[in-house]
Coordinates of C-alpha atoms in Angstrom, one line a residue:
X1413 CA 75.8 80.6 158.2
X1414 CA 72.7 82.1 158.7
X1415 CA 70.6 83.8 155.6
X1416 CA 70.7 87.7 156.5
X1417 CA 74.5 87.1 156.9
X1418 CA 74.6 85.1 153.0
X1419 CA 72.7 88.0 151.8
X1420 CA 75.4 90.4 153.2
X1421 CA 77.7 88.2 151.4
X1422 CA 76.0 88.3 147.8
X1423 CA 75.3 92.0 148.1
X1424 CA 78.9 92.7 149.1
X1425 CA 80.0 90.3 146.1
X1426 CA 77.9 91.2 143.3
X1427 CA 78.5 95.3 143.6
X1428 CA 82.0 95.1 144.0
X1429 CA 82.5 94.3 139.7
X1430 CA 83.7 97.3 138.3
X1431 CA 81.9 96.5 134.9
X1432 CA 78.5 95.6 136.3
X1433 CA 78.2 96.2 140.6
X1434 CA 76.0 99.9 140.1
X1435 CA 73.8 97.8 138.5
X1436 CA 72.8 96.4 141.4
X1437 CA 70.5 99.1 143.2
X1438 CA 68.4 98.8 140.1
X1439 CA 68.1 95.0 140.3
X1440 CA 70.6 93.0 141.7
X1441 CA 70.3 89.8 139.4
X1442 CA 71.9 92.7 137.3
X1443 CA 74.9 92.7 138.7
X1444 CA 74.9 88.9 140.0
X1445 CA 74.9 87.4 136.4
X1446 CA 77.3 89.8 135.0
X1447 CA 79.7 89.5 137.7
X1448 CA 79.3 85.2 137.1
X1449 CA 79.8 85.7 133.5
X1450 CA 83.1 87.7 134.6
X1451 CA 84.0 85.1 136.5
X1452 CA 84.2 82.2 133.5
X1453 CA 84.5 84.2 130.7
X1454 CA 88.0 83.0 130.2
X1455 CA 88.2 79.8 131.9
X1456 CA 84.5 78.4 131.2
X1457 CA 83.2 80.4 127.9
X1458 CA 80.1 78.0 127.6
X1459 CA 79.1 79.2 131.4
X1460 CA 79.7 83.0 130.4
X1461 CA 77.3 82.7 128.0
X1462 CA 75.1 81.1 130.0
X1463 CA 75.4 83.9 132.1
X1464 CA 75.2 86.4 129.5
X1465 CA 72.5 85.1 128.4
X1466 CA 70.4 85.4 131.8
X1467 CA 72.2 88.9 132.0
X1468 CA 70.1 89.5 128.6
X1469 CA 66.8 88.4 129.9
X1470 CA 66.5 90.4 133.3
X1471 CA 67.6 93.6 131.5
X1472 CA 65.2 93.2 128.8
X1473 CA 62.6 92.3 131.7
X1474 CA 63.2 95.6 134.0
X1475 CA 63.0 97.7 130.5
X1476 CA 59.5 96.3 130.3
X1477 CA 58.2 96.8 133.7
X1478 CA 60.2 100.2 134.4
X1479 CA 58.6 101.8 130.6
X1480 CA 54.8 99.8 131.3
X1481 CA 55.3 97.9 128.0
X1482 CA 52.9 95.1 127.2
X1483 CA 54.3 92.2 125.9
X1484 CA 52.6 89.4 123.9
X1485 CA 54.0 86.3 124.5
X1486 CA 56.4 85.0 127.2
X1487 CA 60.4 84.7 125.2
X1488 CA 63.0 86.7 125.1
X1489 CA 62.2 87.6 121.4
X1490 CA 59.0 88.8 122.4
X1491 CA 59.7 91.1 124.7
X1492 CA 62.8 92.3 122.4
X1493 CA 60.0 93.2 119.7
X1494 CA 58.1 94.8 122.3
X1495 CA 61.1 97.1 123.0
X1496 CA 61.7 97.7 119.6
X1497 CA 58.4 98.4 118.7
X1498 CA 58.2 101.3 122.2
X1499 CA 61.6 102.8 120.3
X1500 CA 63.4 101.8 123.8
X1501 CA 65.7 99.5 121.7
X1502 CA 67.0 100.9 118.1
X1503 CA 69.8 100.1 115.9
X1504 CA 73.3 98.6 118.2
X1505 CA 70.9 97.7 121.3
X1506 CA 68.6 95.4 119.6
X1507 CA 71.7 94.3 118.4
X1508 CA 73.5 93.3 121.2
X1509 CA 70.2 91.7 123.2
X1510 CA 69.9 89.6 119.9
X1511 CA 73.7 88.3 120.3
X1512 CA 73.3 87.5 123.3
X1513 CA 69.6 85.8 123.1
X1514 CA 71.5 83.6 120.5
X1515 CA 74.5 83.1 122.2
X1516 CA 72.7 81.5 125.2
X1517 CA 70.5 79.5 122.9
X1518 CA 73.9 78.0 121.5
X1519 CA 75.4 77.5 124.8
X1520 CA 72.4 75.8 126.0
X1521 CA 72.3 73.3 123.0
X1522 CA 76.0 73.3 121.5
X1523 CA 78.7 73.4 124.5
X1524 CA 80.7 76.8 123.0
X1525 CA 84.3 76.8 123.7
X1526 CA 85.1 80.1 121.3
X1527 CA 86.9 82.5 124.6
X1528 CA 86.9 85.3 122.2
X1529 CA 83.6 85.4 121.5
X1530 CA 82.3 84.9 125.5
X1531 CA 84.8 88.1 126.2
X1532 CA 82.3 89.9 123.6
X1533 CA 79.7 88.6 125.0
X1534 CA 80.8 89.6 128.1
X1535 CA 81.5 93.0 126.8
X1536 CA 77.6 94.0 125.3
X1537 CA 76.2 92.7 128.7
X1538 CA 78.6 96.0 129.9
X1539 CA 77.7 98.0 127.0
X1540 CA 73.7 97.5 127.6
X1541 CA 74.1 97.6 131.6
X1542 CA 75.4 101.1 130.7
X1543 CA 72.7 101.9 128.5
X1544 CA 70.2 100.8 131.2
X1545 CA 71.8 102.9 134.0
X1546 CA 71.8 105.8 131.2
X1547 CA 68.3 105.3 130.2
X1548 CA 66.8 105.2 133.8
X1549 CA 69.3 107.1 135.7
X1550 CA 69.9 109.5 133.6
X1551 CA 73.3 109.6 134.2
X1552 CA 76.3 110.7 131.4
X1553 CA 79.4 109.3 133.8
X1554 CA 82.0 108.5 130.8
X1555 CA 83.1 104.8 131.8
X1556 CA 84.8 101.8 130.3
X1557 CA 84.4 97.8 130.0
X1558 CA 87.6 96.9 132.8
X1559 CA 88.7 93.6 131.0
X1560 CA 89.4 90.1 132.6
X1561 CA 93.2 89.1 133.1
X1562 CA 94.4 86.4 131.1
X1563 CA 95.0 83.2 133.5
X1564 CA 98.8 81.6 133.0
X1565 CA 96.9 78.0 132.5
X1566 CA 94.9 79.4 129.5
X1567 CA 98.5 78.9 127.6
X1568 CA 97.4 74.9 127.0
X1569 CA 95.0 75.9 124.1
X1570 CA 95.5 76.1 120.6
X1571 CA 98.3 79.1 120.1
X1572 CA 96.2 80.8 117.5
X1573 CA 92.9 81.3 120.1
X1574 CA 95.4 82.4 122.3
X1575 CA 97.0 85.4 120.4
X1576 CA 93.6 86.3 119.3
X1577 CA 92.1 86.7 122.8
X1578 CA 95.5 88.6 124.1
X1579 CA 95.1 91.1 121.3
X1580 CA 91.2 91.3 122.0
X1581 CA 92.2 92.2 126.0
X1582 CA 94.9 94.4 124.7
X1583 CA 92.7 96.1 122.6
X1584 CA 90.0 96.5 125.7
X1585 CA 93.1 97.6 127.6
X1586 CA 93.8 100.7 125.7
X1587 CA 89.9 101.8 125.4
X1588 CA 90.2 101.6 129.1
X1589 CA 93.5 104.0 129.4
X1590 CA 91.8 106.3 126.7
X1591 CA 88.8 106.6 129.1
X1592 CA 90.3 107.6 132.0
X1593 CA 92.8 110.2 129.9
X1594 CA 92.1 113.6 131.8
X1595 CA 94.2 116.3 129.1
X1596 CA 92.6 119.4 131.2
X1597 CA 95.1 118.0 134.4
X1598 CA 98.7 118.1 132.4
X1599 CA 100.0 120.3 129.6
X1600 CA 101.9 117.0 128.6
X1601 CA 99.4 114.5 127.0
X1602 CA 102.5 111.6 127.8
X1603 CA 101.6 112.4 131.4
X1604 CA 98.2 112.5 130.6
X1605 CA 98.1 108.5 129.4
X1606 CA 100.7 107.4 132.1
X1607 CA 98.3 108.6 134.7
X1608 CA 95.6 107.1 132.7
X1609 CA 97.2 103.6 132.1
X1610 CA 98.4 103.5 135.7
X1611 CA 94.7 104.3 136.7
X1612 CA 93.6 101.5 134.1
X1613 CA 95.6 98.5 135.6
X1614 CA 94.7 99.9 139.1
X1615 CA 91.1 98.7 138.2
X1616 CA 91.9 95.5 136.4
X1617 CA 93.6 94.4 139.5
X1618 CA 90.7 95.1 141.8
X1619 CA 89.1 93.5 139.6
X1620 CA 90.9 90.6 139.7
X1621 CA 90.7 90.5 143.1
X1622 CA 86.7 90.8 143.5
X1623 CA 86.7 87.4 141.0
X1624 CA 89.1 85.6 143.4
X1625 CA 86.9 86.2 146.4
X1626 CA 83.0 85.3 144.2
X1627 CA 84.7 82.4 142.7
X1628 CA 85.8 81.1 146.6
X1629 CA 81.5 82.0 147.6
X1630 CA 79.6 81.5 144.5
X1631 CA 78.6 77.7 145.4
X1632 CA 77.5 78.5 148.5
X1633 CA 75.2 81.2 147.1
X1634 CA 73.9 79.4 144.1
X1635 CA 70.9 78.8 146.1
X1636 CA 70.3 82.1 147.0
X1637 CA 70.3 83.3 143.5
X1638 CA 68.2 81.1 142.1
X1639 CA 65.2 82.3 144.8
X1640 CA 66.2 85.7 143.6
X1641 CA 66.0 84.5 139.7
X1642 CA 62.5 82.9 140.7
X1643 CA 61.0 85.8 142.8
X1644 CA 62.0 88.4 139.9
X1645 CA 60.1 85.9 137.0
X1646 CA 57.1 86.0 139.2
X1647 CA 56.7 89.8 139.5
X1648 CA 57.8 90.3 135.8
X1649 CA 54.8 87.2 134.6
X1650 CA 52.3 89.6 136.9
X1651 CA 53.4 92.9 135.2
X1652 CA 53.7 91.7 131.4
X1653 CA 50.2 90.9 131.8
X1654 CA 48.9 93.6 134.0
X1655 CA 51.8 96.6 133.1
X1656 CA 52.3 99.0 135.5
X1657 CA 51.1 102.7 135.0
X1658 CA 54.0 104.9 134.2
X1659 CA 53.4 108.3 133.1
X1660 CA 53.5 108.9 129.5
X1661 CA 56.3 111.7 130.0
X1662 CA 58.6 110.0 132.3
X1663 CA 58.5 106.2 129.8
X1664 CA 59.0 109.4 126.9
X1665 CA 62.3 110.6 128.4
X1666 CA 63.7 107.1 129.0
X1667 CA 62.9 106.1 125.4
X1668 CA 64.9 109.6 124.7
X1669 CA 67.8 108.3 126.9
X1670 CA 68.3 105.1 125.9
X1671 CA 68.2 106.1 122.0
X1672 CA 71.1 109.1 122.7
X1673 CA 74.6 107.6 122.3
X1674 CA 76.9 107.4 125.0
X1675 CA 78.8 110.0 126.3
X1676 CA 82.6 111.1 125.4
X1677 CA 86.0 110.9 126.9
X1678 CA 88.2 113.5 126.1
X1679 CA 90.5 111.5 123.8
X1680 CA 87.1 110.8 121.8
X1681 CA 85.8 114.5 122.4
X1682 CA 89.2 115.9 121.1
X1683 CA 89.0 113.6 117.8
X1684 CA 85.3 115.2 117.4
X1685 CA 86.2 118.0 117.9
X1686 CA 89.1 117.9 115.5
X1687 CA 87.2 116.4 112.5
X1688 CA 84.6 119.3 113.0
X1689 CA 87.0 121.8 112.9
X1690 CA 88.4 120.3 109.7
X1691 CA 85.2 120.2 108.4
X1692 CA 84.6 123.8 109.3
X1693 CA 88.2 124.6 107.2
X1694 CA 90.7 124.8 109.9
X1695 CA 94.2 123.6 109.9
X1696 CA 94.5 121.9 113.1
X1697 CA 97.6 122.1 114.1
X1698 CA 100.3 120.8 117.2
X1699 CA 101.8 123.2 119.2
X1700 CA 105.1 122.2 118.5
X1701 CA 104.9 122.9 114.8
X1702 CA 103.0 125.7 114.7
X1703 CA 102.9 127.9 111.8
X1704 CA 99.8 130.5 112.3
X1705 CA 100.7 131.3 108.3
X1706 CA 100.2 127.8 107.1
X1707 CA 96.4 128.5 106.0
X1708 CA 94.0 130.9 106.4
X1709 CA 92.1 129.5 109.7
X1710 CA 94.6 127.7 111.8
X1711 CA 93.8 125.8 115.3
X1712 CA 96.7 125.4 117.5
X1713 CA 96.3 122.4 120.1
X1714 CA 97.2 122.9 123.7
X1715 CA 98.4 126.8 123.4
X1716 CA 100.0 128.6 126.3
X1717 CA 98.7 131.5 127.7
X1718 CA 99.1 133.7 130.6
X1719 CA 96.3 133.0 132.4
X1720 CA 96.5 129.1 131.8
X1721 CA 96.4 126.8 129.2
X1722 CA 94.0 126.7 126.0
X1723 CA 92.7 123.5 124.0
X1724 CA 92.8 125.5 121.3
X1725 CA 93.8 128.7 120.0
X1726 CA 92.3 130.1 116.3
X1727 CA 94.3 132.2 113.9
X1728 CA 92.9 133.9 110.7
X1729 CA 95.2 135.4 108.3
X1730 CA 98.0 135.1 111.2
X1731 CA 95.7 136.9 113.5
X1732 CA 94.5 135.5 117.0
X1733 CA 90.8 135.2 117.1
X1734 CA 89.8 133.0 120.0
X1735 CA 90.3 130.3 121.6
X1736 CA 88.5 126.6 122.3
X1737 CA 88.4 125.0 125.2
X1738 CA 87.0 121.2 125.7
X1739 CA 85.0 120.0 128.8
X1740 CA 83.7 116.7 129.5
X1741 CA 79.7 116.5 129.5
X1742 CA 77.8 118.0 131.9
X1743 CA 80.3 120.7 132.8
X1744 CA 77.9 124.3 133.6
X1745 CA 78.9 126.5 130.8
X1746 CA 78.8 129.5 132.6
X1747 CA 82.7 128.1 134.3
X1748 CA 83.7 127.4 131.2
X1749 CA 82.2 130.3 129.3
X1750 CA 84.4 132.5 132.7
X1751 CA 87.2 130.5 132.1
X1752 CA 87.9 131.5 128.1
X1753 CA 86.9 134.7 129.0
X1754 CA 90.0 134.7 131.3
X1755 CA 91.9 132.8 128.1
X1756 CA 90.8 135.4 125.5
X1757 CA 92.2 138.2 128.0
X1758 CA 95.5 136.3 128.7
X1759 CA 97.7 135.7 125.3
X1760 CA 101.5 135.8 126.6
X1761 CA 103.2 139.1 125.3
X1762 CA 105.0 137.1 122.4
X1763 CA 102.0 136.4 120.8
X1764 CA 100.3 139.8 121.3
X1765 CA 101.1 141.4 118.2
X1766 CA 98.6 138.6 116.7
X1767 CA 95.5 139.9 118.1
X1768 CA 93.0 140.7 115.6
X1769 CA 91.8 143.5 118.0
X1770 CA 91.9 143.9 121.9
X1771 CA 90.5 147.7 122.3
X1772 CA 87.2 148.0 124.0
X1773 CA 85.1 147.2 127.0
X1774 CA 83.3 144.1 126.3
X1775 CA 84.8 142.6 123.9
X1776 CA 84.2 139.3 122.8
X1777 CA 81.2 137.2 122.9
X1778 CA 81.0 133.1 122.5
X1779 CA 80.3 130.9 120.3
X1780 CA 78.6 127.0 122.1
X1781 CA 79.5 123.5 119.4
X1782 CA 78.5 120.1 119.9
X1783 CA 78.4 116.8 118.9
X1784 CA 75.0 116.3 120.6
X1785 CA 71.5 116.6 119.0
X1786 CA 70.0 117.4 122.4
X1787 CA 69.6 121.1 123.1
X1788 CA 69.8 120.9 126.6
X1789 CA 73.0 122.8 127.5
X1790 CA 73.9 120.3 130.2
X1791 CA 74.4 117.7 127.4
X1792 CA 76.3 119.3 125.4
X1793 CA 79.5 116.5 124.1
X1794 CA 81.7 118.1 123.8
X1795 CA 81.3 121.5 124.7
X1796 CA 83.0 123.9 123.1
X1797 CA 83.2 127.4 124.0
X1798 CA 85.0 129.7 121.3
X1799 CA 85.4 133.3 122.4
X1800 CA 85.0 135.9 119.7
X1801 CA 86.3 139.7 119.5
X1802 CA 83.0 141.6 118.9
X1803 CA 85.0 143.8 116.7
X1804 CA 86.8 141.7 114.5
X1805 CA 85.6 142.6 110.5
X1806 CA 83.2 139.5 109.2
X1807 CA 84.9 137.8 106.7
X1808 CA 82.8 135.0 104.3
X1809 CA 86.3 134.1 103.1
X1810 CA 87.2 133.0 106.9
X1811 CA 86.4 129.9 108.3
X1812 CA 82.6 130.3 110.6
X1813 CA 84.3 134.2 111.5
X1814 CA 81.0 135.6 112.1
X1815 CA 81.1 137.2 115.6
X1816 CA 77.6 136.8 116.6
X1817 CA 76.8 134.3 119.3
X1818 CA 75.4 130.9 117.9
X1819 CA 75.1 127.2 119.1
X1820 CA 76.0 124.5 116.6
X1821 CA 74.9 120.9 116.9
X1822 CA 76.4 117.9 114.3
X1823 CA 73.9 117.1 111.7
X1824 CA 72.0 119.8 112.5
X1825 CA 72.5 123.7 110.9
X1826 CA 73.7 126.5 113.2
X1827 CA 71.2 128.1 115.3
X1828 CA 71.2 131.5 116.5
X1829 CA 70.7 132.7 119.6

């Protein structure tokens, strides 16, 4: 088989992995060395650190050339303190490079056998493939890690490796339902996780499948990979000595990037925002034991209204006062400001006697929350958008009832706008 047609092959291959194949435009070693550490994680845990390992090295070598940071010295330590030092790696990412520095050192010296630990490994290389795509891209997609599928011929090891490693894919099972949980699709949240969990093993089966078909290829294209391996090392030896120029405001904005912390999902969003609510002195409240008259600010989850359905409705005193309603990131605020408009017009005529006030043209303005430090209004996570009555009475004895219009960010003090 001719090379251009091998190529096809490897290309084809490599960004078919769910965890690591959009890595792949950005350098495709990217996606080639996770999708091999995929590949053994659970049958060959020594080799999926190996791979990990490589994984580790290429990523920390495209942050160098892509942010023009000079590096003294030629190991992977080096260029991680030359990341460190440019703030492109702080706190968890440094981390995770070090783990996995290590973990190939080990491999390379100690044959590992610890499954568990590879399918960690395994799951950083994800973690920091998403920071890189986050970093450079700029992109705020809420994903998952899809997890391997236990092989039946794994059951000849010791029992107690076993159990661990089932409750360890379990465990990366669920975080993969919770991700795809879409609450704004279904009034029923059971729904919600059925559709997610079908969705979940959907991908874990693909994925399956894109391991069958590498693991059939990947001796043939060992060769190719290591002239890909050997042709990237040159380019990186010429540019840690010689960096290349990168504008001191676009290597600023990917050292902002890669320091923010990942996105959302709604499941996490909803737990945010329920905590800040709680913190703000709001009973929060499910709809099926609602009792407006339990406290003095109440939040009602997943309240009915004429004109659809809210996140949240917001009682003082018994009185409706607004209503919240959660979008993932990036969603324009001016749809969802429209749509609680729509909400704050719409409460069913059972619950009208609880308006605080509904008289007047123009009557409500909004309130914007979130759990992001960044004031750009497309990254806001999660946004809330709380529509006031203009003329309900300000009350300091009821929880944040000031009707003026005001953006609140975690860890920061309300703003006014």
């Amino acid at each position: 088989m001719d090379g251009h047609s091998a190529d096809d092959r490897l290309r084809k291959l490599a960004k078919a992995s769910p965890n690591f194949g959009r890595l792949y435009g950005y350098q495709p070693l990217l996606a080639i060395y996770g999708s091999q550490a995929e590949l053994t994680v659970l049958t060959n845990p020594n080799a999926a650190y190996v791979s990990a390992g490589q994984f580790g090295e290429v990523l920390a070598e495209e942050f160098v050339t892509r942010t023009g940071t000079r590096v003294e010295g030629t190991s992977q330590f080096d260029r991680l303190n030359a990341l460190t030092r440019a703030g492109v790696l702080v706190g968890w990412s440094r981390d995770a490079f070090d783990k996995l520095r290590r973990g190939r050192n080990d491999a390379a010296h100690n044959h590992l056998f610890d499954t568990t630990k590879a399918l960690e490994a395994l799951k950083l290389c994800w973690q920091l493939g998403d920071l890189f795509d986050r970093a450079m891209g700029g992109t705020r997609t809420v994903g998952a890690f899809v997890p391997p599928t236990l092989p039946t011929d794994v059951q000849s090891a010791d029992p107690e490796e076993i159990t661990e490693l089932q409750e360890a894919l379990e465990g990366h099972r669920r975080a993969l339902a919770e991700s795809r949980v879409k609450l704004s699709e279904t009034s029923d949240r059971l729904e919600a996780a059925r559709r997610a969990r079908e969705e979940a093993e959907a991908l874990i089966a693909s994925a399956e499948r894109t391991k069958t078909a590498y693991a059939e290829q990947i001796e043939e294209l060992r060769t190719q990979v290591s002239e890909l391996r050997t042709a990237h090392q040159q380019q990186y030896d010429r540019e840690r000595v010689q960096p290349r120029k990168v504008a001191s405001a676009a290597r600023d904005a990917i050292v902002e990037r890669a320091q923010r912390p990942a996105p959302l999902n709604e499941v996490q969003a909803r737990k945010k925002i329920d905590a800040m609510l709680s913190k703000a002195g709001w009973l929060i409240q499910a709809k099926a034991d609602a009792n407006p008259l339990a406290g003095r600010g109440v939040a009602i989850e997943e309240f009915t209204l004429a004109t659809g359905r809210a996140d949240y409705v917001l009682y003082v005193d018994g009185k409706i006062v607004g209503v919240i309603e959660a979008k993932r990131e990036g969603t324009r605020l001016a749809g969802a400001l429209a749509q609680n408009e729509r909400y704050a017009a719409g409460v069913l005529k059972e619950h009208a006697m609880a308006v605080w006030r509904r008289e007047g043209p123009g009557s409500t303005t909004s309130v914007l929350a979130s759990t992001s430090r960044s004031s750009s209004a497309r990254s806001l996570v999660p946004t809330w958008t709380i529509s006031w009555r203009r003329t309900a009475p300000v009350s300091p004895r009821c929880p944040a009832s000031s009707p003026r219009t005001r953006t609140a960010r975690s860890g920061s003090s309300a703003t006014r706008t």
